Amino acid sequence: MAPLIELSHAVEIPLEAAIRVRAAAGLTLRQSTIARLAVAAEGASDAIAYGDQPILFAHREGRTIEHFGGEFPPLLLVGFRDGSARPIDTLSMPRARYDGEEIGLFRVLRGLALRSIRQQDPRLLGRVATISASISQRHLPKASFNTVLDIARAHGACGVQVAHSGTLIGILLDANAPRAAMRAAELAREVSGAGLQDVHTFALNAETGLIQ
């Protein structure tokens, strides 16, 4: 599944497609330039321009705060969006105002994310993602979040991630666990049965290849 950028006026395009169009025109841009342009156009963007690089990214400023180095632990991701969710108009979306407790928790998560990369620990990274997603619920809630958490726990997933400036949700699975691909397929079927839309399963830094 190509990651999506959510643009204003309810238009969504895959960033990968935009990069290919630009490459066909003979224009080469740095990743940091792509990120800044995306934020200038949308008001906010995920770190899609950096591909699979594990980084801490300021999604409202389009800049990298920290490169964690190394690579993500091997993961399978079941990605989807809430069936009732509408595209986010990031230009009019208010900025999140985190309180002191949340800011302190983000500092802890930053250290745990770095440890998960260094130790190649998918479950630790999943816990980091889930806590971050829970914080996001106060600022950009996903209606199906609790349902997704229940499904993830029932299938022994590593955790749940959400787009902090969009509608995408994902469930993370350890790609090296027994029957990982089969478990991902079963999870995807349950997610679809729960009324969630645009369900895709793909691999991140795993040797299993594309699942569907």
PDB file of N, CA and C in Angstrom, residues 106-201:
ATOM      1  N   PHE A 106       6.081  11.962  25.942  1.00  0.00           N
ATOM      2  CA  PHE A 106       6.724  11.914  24.628  1.00  0.00           C
ATOM      3  C   PHE A 106       8.239  11.787  24.766  1.00  0.00           C
ATOM      4  N   ARG A 107       8.818  12.434  25.776  1.00  0.00           N
ATOM      5  CA  ARG A 107      10.265  12.317  25.986  1.00  0.00           C
ATOM      6  C   ARG A 107      10.648  10.874  26.295  1.00  0.00           C
ATOM      7  N   VAL A 108       9.835  10.223  27.125  1.00  0.00           N
ATOM      8  CA  VAL A 108      10.092   8.818  27.441  1.00  0.00           C
ATOM      9  C   VAL A 108       9.944   7.950  26.196  1.00  0.00           C
ATOM     10  N   LEU A 109       8.888   8.199  25.415  1.00  0.00           N
ATOM     11  CA  LEU A 109       8.656   7.419  24.193  1.00  0.00           C
ATOM     12  C   LEU A 109       9.788   7.589  23.198  1.00  0.00           C
ATOM     13  N   ARG A 110      10.349   8.777  23.140  1.00  0.00           N
ATOM     14  CA  ARG A 110      11.479   9.029  22.231  1.00  0.00           C
ATOM     15  C   ARG A 110      12.649   8.109  22.569  1.00  0.00           C
ATOM     16  N   GLY A 111      12.954   7.978  23.857  1.00  0.00           N
ATOM     17  CA  GLY A 111      14.032   7.083  24.268  1.00  0.00           C
ATOM     18  C   GLY A 111      13.702   5.623  24.018  1.00  0.00           C
ATOM     19  N   LEU A 112      12.454   5.239  24.253  1.00  0.00           N
ATOM     20  CA  LEU A 112      12.053   3.851  24.015  1.00  0.00           C
ATOM     21  C   LEU A 112      12.068   3.512  22.525  1.00  0.00           C
ATOM     22  N   ALA A 113      11.690   4.479  21.692  1.00  0.00           N
ATOM     23  CA  ALA A 113      11.737   4.238  20.246  1.00  0.00           C
ATOM     24  C   ALA A 113      13.174   3.989  19.798  1.00  0.00           C
ATOM     25  N   LEU A 114      14.090   4.790  20.302  1.00  0.00           N
ATOM     26  CA  LEU A 114      15.500   4.586  19.963  1.00  0.00           C
ATOM     27  C   LEU A 114      15.972   3.206  20.412  1.00  0.00           C
ATOM     28  N   ARG A 115      15.571   2.789  21.620  1.00  0.00           N
ATOM     29  CA  ARG A 115      15.968   1.466  22.109  1.00  0.00           C
ATOM     30  C   ARG A 115      15.380   0.361  21.238  1.00  0.00           C
ATOM     31  N   SER A 116      14.127   0.537  20.804  1.00  0.00           N
ATOM     32  CA  SER A 116      13.497  -0.505  19.976  1.00  0.00           C
ATOM     33  C   SER A 116      14.231  -0.668  18.647  1.00  0.00           C
ATOM     34  N   ILE A 117      14.757   0.433  18.109  1.00  0.00           N
ATOM     35  CA  ILE A 117      15.522   0.359  16.860  1.00  0.00           C
ATOM     36  C   ILE A 117      16.847  -0.348  17.098  1.00  0.00           C
ATOM     37  N   ARG A 118      17.538   0.039  18.136  1.00  0.00           N
ATOM     38  CA  ARG A 118      18.862  -0.533  18.409  1.00  0.00           C
ATOM     39  C   ARG A 118      18.774  -2.010  18.762  1.00  0.00           C
ATOM     40  N   GLN A 119      17.725  -2.385  19.500  1.00  0.00           N
ATOM     41  CA  GLN A 119      17.566  -3.774  19.928  1.00  0.00           C
ATOM     42  C   GLN A 119      16.731  -4.599  18.954  1.00  0.00           C
ATOM     43  N   GLN A 120      16.231  -3.956  17.894  1.00  0.00           N
ATOM     44  CA  GLN A 120      15.375  -4.641  16.912  1.00  0.00           C
ATOM     45  C   GLN A 120      14.212  -5.341  17.610  1.00  0.00           C
ATOM     46  N   ASP A 121      13.507  -4.577  18.431  1.00  0.00           N
ATOM     47  CA  ASP A 121      12.432  -5.102  19.264  1.00  0.00           C
ATOM     48  C   ASP A 121      11.081  -4.598  18.741  1.00  0.00           C
ATOM     49  N   PRO A 122      10.351  -5.397  17.952  1.00  0.00           N
ATOM     50  CA  PRO A 122       9.087  -4.930  17.384  1.00  0.00           C
ATOM     51  C   PRO A 122       8.008  -4.691  18.438  1.00  0.00           C
ATOM     52  N   ARG A 123       8.030  -5.464  19.520  1.00  0.00           N
ATOM     53  CA  ARG A 123       6.998  -5.283  20.546  1.00  0.00           C
ATOM     54  C   ARG A 123       7.194  -3.985  21.322  1.00  0.00           C
ATOM     55  N   LEU A 124       8.427  -3.627  21.575  1.00  0.00           N
ATOM     56  CA  LEU A 124       8.674  -2.353  22.239  1.00  0.00           C
ATOM     57  C   LEU A 124       8.249  -1.199  21.338  1.00  0.00           C
ATOM     58  N   LEU A 125       8.569  -1.301  20.055  1.00  0.00           N
ATOM     59  CA  LEU A 125       8.154  -0.256  19.122  1.00  0.00           C
ATOM     60  C   LEU A 125       6.628  -0.188  19.044  1.00  0.00           C
ATOM     61  N   GLY A 126       5.964  -1.340  19.096  1.00  0.00           N
ATOM     62  CA  GLY A 126       4.510  -1.371  19.080  1.00  0.00           C
ATOM     63  C   GLY A 126       3.904  -0.694  20.295  1.00  0.00           C
ATOM     64  N   ARG A 127       4.529  -0.886  21.463  1.00  0.00           N
ATOM     65  CA  ARG A 127       4.032  -0.221  22.672  1.00  0.00           C
ATOM     66  C   ARG A 127       4.198   1.293  22.560  1.00  0.00           C
ATOM     67  N   VAL A 128       5.335   1.715  22.008  1.00  0.00           N
ATOM     68  CA  VAL A 128       5.556   3.149  21.798  1.00  0.00           C
ATOM     69  C   VAL A 128       4.474   3.719  20.888  1.00  0.00           C
ATOM     70  N   ALA A 129       4.197   3.016  19.781  1.00  0.00           N
ATOM     71  CA  ALA A 129       3.195   3.483  18.822  1.00  0.00           C
ATOM     72  C   ALA A 129       1.810   3.558  19.462  1.00  0.00           C
ATOM     73  N   THR A 130       1.474   2.559  20.273  1.00  0.00           N
ATOM     74  CA  THR A 130       0.148   2.519  20.890  1.00  0.00           C
ATOM     75  C   THR A 130      -0.044   3.667  21.885  1.00  0.00           C
ATOM     76  N   ILE A 131       0.977   3.938  22.685  1.00  0.00           N
ATOM     77  CA  ILE A 131       0.877   5.042  23.648  1.00  0.00           C
ATOM     78  C   ILE A 131       0.767   6.368  22.905  1.00  0.00           C
ATOM     79  N   SER A 132       1.568   6.536  21.861  1.00  0.00           N
ATOM     80  CA  SER A 132       1.494   7.752  21.062  1.00  0.00           C
ATOM     81  C   SER A 132       0.114   7.906  20.433  1.00  0.00           C
ATOM     82  N   ALA A 133      -0.450   6.792  19.941  1.00  0.00           N
ATOM     83  CA  ALA A 133      -1.780   6.825  19.348  1.00  0.00           C
ATOM     84  C   ALA A 133      -2.838   7.185  20.380  1.00  0.00           C
ATOM     85  N   SER A 134      -2.670   6.694  21.597  1.00  0.00           N
ATOM     86  CA  SER A 134      -3.617   7.014  22.664  1.00  0.00           C
ATOM     87  C   SER A 134      -3.587   8.501  22.998  1.00  0.00           C
ATOM     88  N   ILE A 135      -2.398   9.092  23.004  1.00  0.00           N
ATOM     89  CA  ILE A 135      -2.281  10.531  23.226  1.00  0.00           C
ATOM     90  C   ILE A 135      -2.993  11.294  22.111  1.00  0.00           C
ATOM     91  N   SER A 136      -2.834  10.812  20.879  1.00  0.00           N
ATOM     92  CA  SER A 136      -3.441  11.480  19.728  1.00  0.00           C
ATOM     93  C   SER A 136      -4.959  11.492  19.813  1.00  0.00           C
ATOM     94  N   GLN A 137      -5.536  10.526  20.523  1.00  0.00           N
ATOM     95  CA  GLN A 137      -7.000  10.463  20.637  1.00  0.00           C
ATOM     96  C   GLN A 137      -7.593  11.727  21.252  1.00  0.00           C
ATOM     97  N   ARG A 138      -6.840  12.403  22.090  1.00  0.00           N
ATOM     98  CA  ARG A 138      -7.351  13.626  22.715  1.00  0.00           C
ATOM     99  C   ARG A 138      -7.348  14.800  21.741  1.00  0.00           C
ATOM    100  N   HIS A 139      -6.521  14.678  20.690  1.00  0.00           N
ATOM    101  CA  HIS A 139      -6.325  15.810  19.785  1.00  0.00           C
ATOM    102  C   HIS A 139      -6.948  15.588  18.402  1.00  0.00           C
ATOM    103  N   LEU A 140      -6.871  14.363  17.886  1.00  0.00           N
ATOM    104  CA  LEU A 140      -7.488  14.021  16.604  1.00  0.00           C
ATOM    105  C   LEU A 140      -8.047  12.605  16.724  1.00  0.00           C
ATOM    106  N   PRO A 141      -9.177  12.463  17.409  1.00  0.00           N
ATOM    107  CA  PRO A 141      -9.690  11.126  17.730  1.00  0.00           C
ATOM    108  C   PRO A 141     -10.119  10.329  16.505  1.00  0.00           C
ATOM    109  N   LYS A 142      -9.877   9.026  16.579  1.00  0.00           N
ATOM    110  CA  LYS A 142     -10.343   8.075  15.578  1.00  0.00           C
ATOM    111  C   LYS A 142     -11.520   7.322  16.196  1.00  0.00           C
ATOM    112  N   ALA A 143     -12.671   7.363  15.538  1.00  0.00           N
ATOM    113  CA  ALA A 143     -13.894   6.782  16.104  1.00  0.00           C
ATOM    114  C   ALA A 143     -13.752   5.289  16.384  1.00  0.00           C
ATOM    115  N   SER A 144     -12.967   4.599  15.577  1.00  0.00           N
ATOM    116  CA  SER A 144     -12.850   3.146  15.707  1.00  0.00           C
ATOM    117  C   SER A 144     -11.664   2.725  16.575  1.00  0.00           C
ATOM    118  N   PHE A 145     -11.031   3.655  17.267  1.00  0.00           N
ATOM    119  CA  PHE A 145      -9.774   3.364  17.962  1.00  0.00           C
ATOM    120  C   PHE A 145      -9.913   2.217  18.960  1.00  0.00           C
ATOM    121  N   ASN A 146     -10.927   2.255  19.809  1.00  0.00           N
ATOM    122  CA  ASN A 146     -11.082   1.197  20.812  1.00  0.00           C
ATOM    123  C   ASN A 146     -11.347  -0.162  20.170  1.00  0.00           C
ATOM    124  N   THR A 147     -12.110  -0.152  19.081  1.00  0.00           N
ATOM    125  CA  THR A 147     -12.353  -1.400  18.346  1.00  0.00           C
ATOM    126  C   THR A 147     -11.053  -1.950  17.791  1.00  0.00           C
ATOM    127  N   VAL A 148     -10.239  -1.062  17.238  1.00  0.00           N
ATOM    128  CA  VAL A 148      -8.946  -1.477  16.670  1.00  0.00           C
ATOM    129  C   VAL A 148      -8.040  -2.030  17.765  1.00  0.00           C
ATOM    130  N   LEU A 149      -8.016  -1.387  18.923  1.00  0.00           N
ATOM    131  CA  LEU A 149      -7.214  -1.893  20.040  1.00  0.00           C
ATOM    132  C   LEU A 149      -7.647  -3.303  20.427  1.00  0.00           C
ATOM    133  N   ASP A 150      -8.943  -3.544  20.492  1.00  0.00           N
ATOM    134  CA  ASP A 150      -9.454  -4.868  20.860  1.00  0.00           C
ATOM    135  C   ASP A 150      -9.036  -5.919  19.832  1.00  0.00           C
ATOM    136  N   ILE A 151      -9.130  -5.568  18.559  1.00  0.00           N
ATOM    137  CA  ILE A 151      -8.734  -6.512  17.500  1.00  0.00           C
ATOM    138  C   ILE A 151      -7.238  -6.803  17.588  1.00  0.00           C
ATOM    139  N   ALA A 152      -6.441  -5.753  17.800  1.00  0.00           N
ATOM    140  CA  ALA A 152      -4.992  -5.931  17.882  1.00  0.00           C
ATOM    141  C   ALA A 152      -4.623  -6.848  19.043  1.00  0.00           C
ATOM    142  N   ARG A 153      -5.238  -6.645  20.192  1.00  0.00           N
ATOM    143  CA  ARG A 153      -4.936  -7.476  21.362  1.00  0.00           C
ATOM    144  C   ARG A 153      -5.366  -8.922  21.139  1.00  0.00           C
ATOM    145  N   ALA A 154      -6.523  -9.110  20.512  1.00  0.00           N
ATOM    146  CA  ALA A 154      -7.027 -10.472  20.267  1.00  0.00           C
ATOM    147  C   ALA A 154      -6.094 -11.259  19.357  1.00  0.00           C
ATOM    148  N   HIS A 155      -5.367 -10.558  18.494  1.00  0.00           N
ATOM    149  CA  HIS A 155      -4.470 -11.234  17.553  1.00  0.00           C
ATOM    150  C   HIS A 155      -3.012 -11.179  17.994  1.00  0.00           C
ATOM    151  N   GLY A 156      -2.760 -10.729  19.208  1.00  0.00           N
ATOM    152  CA  GLY A 156      -1.391 -10.706  19.720  1.00  0.00           C
ATOM    153  C   GLY A 156      -0.485  -9.753  18.970  1.00  0.00           C
ATOM    154  N   ALA A 157      -1.039  -8.652  18.473  1.00  0.00           N
ATOM    155  CA  ALA A 157      -0.250  -7.690  17.707  1.00  0.00           C
ATOM    156  C   ALA A 157       0.716  -6.935  18.616  1.00  0.00           C
ATOM    157  N   CYS A 158       1.725  -6.338  18.002  1.00  0.00           N
ATOM    158  CA  CYS A 158       2.702  -5.551  18.757  1.00  0.00           C
ATOM    159  C   CYS A 158       2.110  -4.237  19.215  1.00  0.00           C
ATOM    160  N   GLY A 159       1.198  -3.665  18.417  1.00  0.00           N
ATOM    161  CA  GLY A 159       0.620  -2.393  18.795  1.00  0.00           C
ATOM    162  C   GLY A 159      -0.179  -1.770  17.670  1.00  0.00           C
ATOM    163  N   VAL A 160      -0.605  -0.537  17.913  1.00  0.00           N
ATOM    164  CA  VAL A 160      -1.443   0.211  16.977  1.00  0.00           C
ATOM    165  C   VAL A 160      -0.809   1.563  16.728  1.00  0.00           C
ATOM    166  N   GLN A 161      -0.828   1.997  15.493  1.00  0.00           N
ATOM    167  CA  GLN A 161      -0.331   3.321  15.145  1.00  0.00           C
ATOM    168  C   GLN A 161      -1.444   4.106  14.461  1.00  0.00           C
ATOM    169  N   VAL A 162      -1.368   5.435  14.542  1.00  0.00           N
ATOM    170  CA  VAL A 162      -2.331   6.291  13.854  1.00  0.00           C
ATOM    171  C   VAL A 162      -1.595   7.453  13.215  1.00  0.00           C
ATOM    172  N   ALA A 163      -2.210   8.045  12.207  1.00  0.00           N
ATOM    173  CA  ALA A 163      -1.704   9.286  11.633  1.00  0.00           C
ATOM    174  C   ALA A 163      -2.134  10.427  12.539  1.00  0.00           C
ATOM    175  N   HIS A 164      -1.183  11.206  13.012  1.00  0.00           N
ATOM    176  CA  HIS A 164      -1.501  12.315  13.917  1.00  0.00           C
ATOM    177  C   HIS A 164      -2.057  13.523  13.169  1.00  0.00           C
ATOM    178  N   SER A 165      -2.003  13.489  11.844  1.00  0.00           N
ATOM    179  CA  SER A 165      -2.582  14.585  11.056  1.00  0.00           C
ATOM    180  C   SER A 165      -3.429  14.048   9.913  1.00  0.00           C
ATOM    181  N   GLY A 166      -3.941  12.812  10.072  1.00  0.00           N
ATOM    182  CA  GLY A 166      -4.731  12.197   9.005  1.00  0.00           C
ATOM    183  C   GLY A 166      -5.668  11.146   9.544  1.00  0.00           C
ATOM    184  N   THR A 167      -6.170  10.275   8.663  1.00  0.00           N
ATOM    185  CA  THR A 167      -7.189   9.288   9.032  1.00  0.00           C
ATOM    186  C   THR A 167      -6.672   7.851   9.061  1.00  0.00           C
ATOM    187  N   LEU A 168      -5.437   7.623   8.669  1.00  0.00           N
ATOM    188  CA  LEU A 168      -4.930   6.260   8.581  1.00  0.00           C
ATOM    189  C   LEU A 168      -4.672   5.659   9.959  1.00  0.00           C
ATOM    190  N   ILE A 169      -4.918   4.349  10.056  1.00  0.00           N
ATOM    191  CA  ILE A 169      -4.654   3.564  11.255  1.00  0.00           C
ATOM    192  C   ILE A 169      -3.913   2.303  10.819  1.00  0.00           C
ATOM    193  N   GLY A 170      -3.064   1.784  11.680  1.00  0.00           N
ATOM    194  CA  GLY A 170      -2.349   0.559  11.346  1.00  0.00           C
ATOM    195  C   GLY A 170      -2.163  -0.325  12.556  1.00  0.00           C
ATOM    196  N   ILE A 171      -2.136  -1.626  12.338  1.00  0.00           N
ATOM    197  CA  ILE A 171      -1.839  -2.600  13.383  1.00  0.00           C
ATOM    198  C   ILE A 171      -0.517  -3.259  13.030  1.00  0.00           C
ATOM    199  N   LEU A 172       0.405  -3.306  14.006  1.00  0.00           N
ATOM    200  CA  LEU A 172       1.752  -3.805  13.783  1.00  0.00           C
ATOM    201  C   LEU A 172       1.893  -5.228  14.304  1.00  0.00           C
ATOM    202  N   LEU A 173       2.516  -6.073  13.480  1.00  0.00           N
ATOM    203  CA  LEU A 173       2.787  -7.459  13.850  1.00  0.00           C
ATOM    204  C   LEU A 173       4.273  -7.754  13.680  1.00  0.00           C
ATOM    205  N   ASP A 174       4.798  -8.614  14.541  1.00  0.00           N
ATOM    206  CA  ASP A 174       6.187  -9.059  14.436  1.00  0.00           C
ATOM    207  C   ASP A 174       6.320  -9.962  13.212  1.00  0.00           C
ATOM    208  N   ALA A 175       7.082  -9.529  12.212  1.00  0.00           N
ATOM    209  CA  ALA A 175       7.204 -10.296  10.964  1.00  0.00           C
ATOM    210  C   ALA A 175       7.952 -11.612  11.159  1.00  0.00           C
ATOM    211  N   ASN A 176       8.723 -11.733  12.246  1.00  0.00           N
ATOM    212  CA  ASN A 176       9.489 -12.957  12.490  1.00  0.00           C
ATOM    213  C   ASN A 176       8.771 -13.937  13.416  1.00  0.00           C
ATOM    214  N   ALA A 177       7.574 -13.581  13.857  1.00  0.00           N
ATOM    215  CA  ALA A 177       6.826 -14.481  14.727  1.00  0.00           C
ATOM    216  C   ALA A 177       6.277 -15.663  13.922  1.00  0.00           C
ATOM    217  N   PRO A 178       6.013 -16.805  14.565  1.00  0.00           N
ATOM    218  CA  PRO A 178       5.437 -17.951  13.856  1.00  0.00           C
ATOM    219  C   PRO A 178       4.121 -17.590  13.178  1.00  0.00           C
ATOM    220  N   ARG A 179       3.930 -18.064  11.973  1.00  0.00           N
ATOM    221  CA  ARG A 179       2.699 -17.859  11.203  1.00  0.00           C
ATOM    222  C   ARG A 179       2.376 -16.370  11.018  1.00  0.00           C
ATOM    223  N   ALA A 180       3.389 -15.551  10.914  1.00  0.00           N
ATOM    224  CA  ALA A 180       3.171 -14.102  10.864  1.00  0.00           C
ATOM    225  C   ALA A 180       2.289 -13.704   9.681  1.00  0.00           C
ATOM    226  N   ALA A 181       2.594 -14.225   8.497  1.00  0.00           N
ATOM    227  CA  ALA A 181       1.823 -13.840   7.315  1.00  0.00           C
ATOM    228  C   ALA A 181       0.374 -14.316   7.430  1.00  0.00           C
ATOM    229  N   MET A 182       0.165 -15.512   7.941  1.00  0.00           N
ATOM    230  CA  MET A 182      -1.191 -16.037   8.101  1.00  0.00           C
ATOM    231  C   MET A 182      -1.956 -15.219   9.138  1.00  0.00           C
ATOM    232  N   ARG A 183      -1.288 -14.864  10.224  1.00  0.00           N
ATOM    233  CA  ARG A 183      -1.940 -14.061  11.266  1.00  0.00           C
ATOM    234  C   ARG A 183      -2.304 -12.682  10.725  1.00  0.00           C
ATOM    235  N   ALA A 184      -1.438 -12.116   9.894  1.00  0.00           N
ATOM    236  CA  ALA A 184      -1.735 -10.811   9.297  1.00  0.00           C
ATOM    237  C   ALA A 184      -2.955 -10.901   8.390  1.00  0.00           C
ATOM    238  N   ALA A 185      -3.060 -11.989   7.625  1.00  0.00           N
ATOM    239  CA  ALA A 185      -4.210 -12.171   6.741  1.00  0.00           C
ATOM    240  C   ALA A 185      -5.497 -12.330   7.546  1.00  0.00           C
ATOM    241  N   GLU A 186      -5.429 -13.099   8.640  1.00  0.00           N
ATOM    242  CA  GLU A 186      -6.605 -13.269   9.499  1.00  0.00           C
ATOM    243  C   GLU A 186      -7.025 -11.941  10.119  1.00  0.00           C
ATOM    244  N   LEU A 187      -6.042 -11.161  10.553  1.00  0.00           N
ATOM    245  CA  LEU A 187      -6.325  -9.864  11.149  1.00  0.00           C
ATOM    246  C   LEU A 187      -6.966  -8.925  10.129  1.00  0.00           C
ATOM    247  N   ALA A 188      -6.444  -8.941   8.906  1.00  0.00           N
ATOM    248  CA  ALA A 188      -6.996  -8.086   7.853  1.00  0.00           C
ATOM    249  C   ALA A 188      -8.454  -8.433   7.566  1.00  0.00           C
ATOM    250  N   ARG A 189      -8.789  -9.722   7.585  1.00  0.00           N
ATOM    251  CA  ARG A 189     -10.182 -10.122   7.360  1.00  0.00           C
ATOM    252  C   ARG A 189     -11.077  -9.623   8.485  1.00  0.00           C
ATOM    253  N   GLU A 190     -10.591  -9.695   9.721  1.00  0.00           N
ATOM    254  CA  GLU A 190     -11.403  -9.223  10.841  1.00  0.00           C
ATOM    255  C   GLU A 190     -11.581  -7.706  10.789  1.00  0.00           C
ATOM    256  N   VAL A 191     -10.526  -7.004  10.408  1.00  0.00           N
ATOM    257  CA  VAL A 191     -10.611  -5.550  10.274  1.00  0.00           C
ATOM    258  C   VAL A 191     -11.650  -5.172   9.220  1.00  0.00           C
ATOM    259  N   SER A 192     -11.630  -5.873   8.092  1.00  0.00           N
ATOM    260  CA  SER A 192     -12.619  -5.613   7.043  1.00  0.00           C
ATOM    261  C   SER A 192     -14.023  -5.912   7.539  1.00  0.00           C
ATOM    262  N   GLY A 193     -14.173  -7.006   8.278  1.00  0.00           N
ATOM    263  CA  GLY A 193     -15.477  -7.374   8.813  1.00  0.00           C
ATOM    264  C   GLY A 193     -16.012  -6.383   9.833  1.00  0.00           C
ATOM    265  N   ALA A 194     -15.111  -5.604  10.438  1.00  0.00           N
ATOM    266  CA  ALA A 194     -15.524  -4.607  11.427  1.00  0.00           C
ATOM    267  C   ALA A 194     -15.956  -3.298  10.773  1.00  0.00           C
ATOM    268  N   GLY A 195     -15.953  -3.267   9.441  1.00  0.00           N
ATOM    269  CA  GLY A 195     -16.410  -2.085   8.728  1.00  0.00           C
ATOM    270  C   GLY A 195     -15.339  -1.065   8.416  1.00  0.00           C
ATOM    271  N   LEU A 196     -14.074  -1.396   8.662  1.00  0.00           N
ATOM    272  CA  LEU A 196     -12.970  -0.500   8.328  1.00  0.00           C
ATOM    273  C   LEU A 196     -12.645  -0.636   6.847  1.00  0.00           C
ATOM    274  N   GLN A 197     -12.149   0.417   6.243  1.00  0.00           N
ATOM    275  CA  GLN A 197     -12.033   0.482   4.784  1.00  0.00           C
ATOM    276  C   GLN A 197     -10.586   0.580   4.310  1.00  0.00           C
ATOM    277  N   ASP A 198     -10.423   0.310   3.007  1.00  0.00           N
ATOM    278  CA  ASP A 198      -9.109   0.413   2.349  1.00  0.00           C
ATOM    279  C   ASP A 198      -8.058  -0.401   3.096  1.00  0.00           C
ATOM    280  N   VAL A 199      -8.374  -1.648   3.386  1.00  0.00           N
ATOM    281  CA  VAL A 199      -7.471  -2.497   4.163  1.00  0.00           C
ATOM    282  C   VAL A 199      -6.373  -3.055   3.264  1.00  0.00           C
ATOM    283  N   HIS A 200      -5.139  -2.843   3.679  1.00  0.00           N
ATOM    284  CA  HIS A 200      -3.984  -3.375   2.956  1.00  0.00           C
ATOM    285  C   HIS A 200      -2.984  -3.921   3.964  1.00  0.00           C
ATOM    286  N   THR A 201      -2.271  -4.960   3.572  1.00  0.00           N
ATOM    287  CA  THR A 201      -1.232  -5.531   4.419  1.00  0.00           C
ATOM    288  C   THR A 201       0.096  -5.457   3.683  1.00  0.00           C
TER     289      THR A 201
END
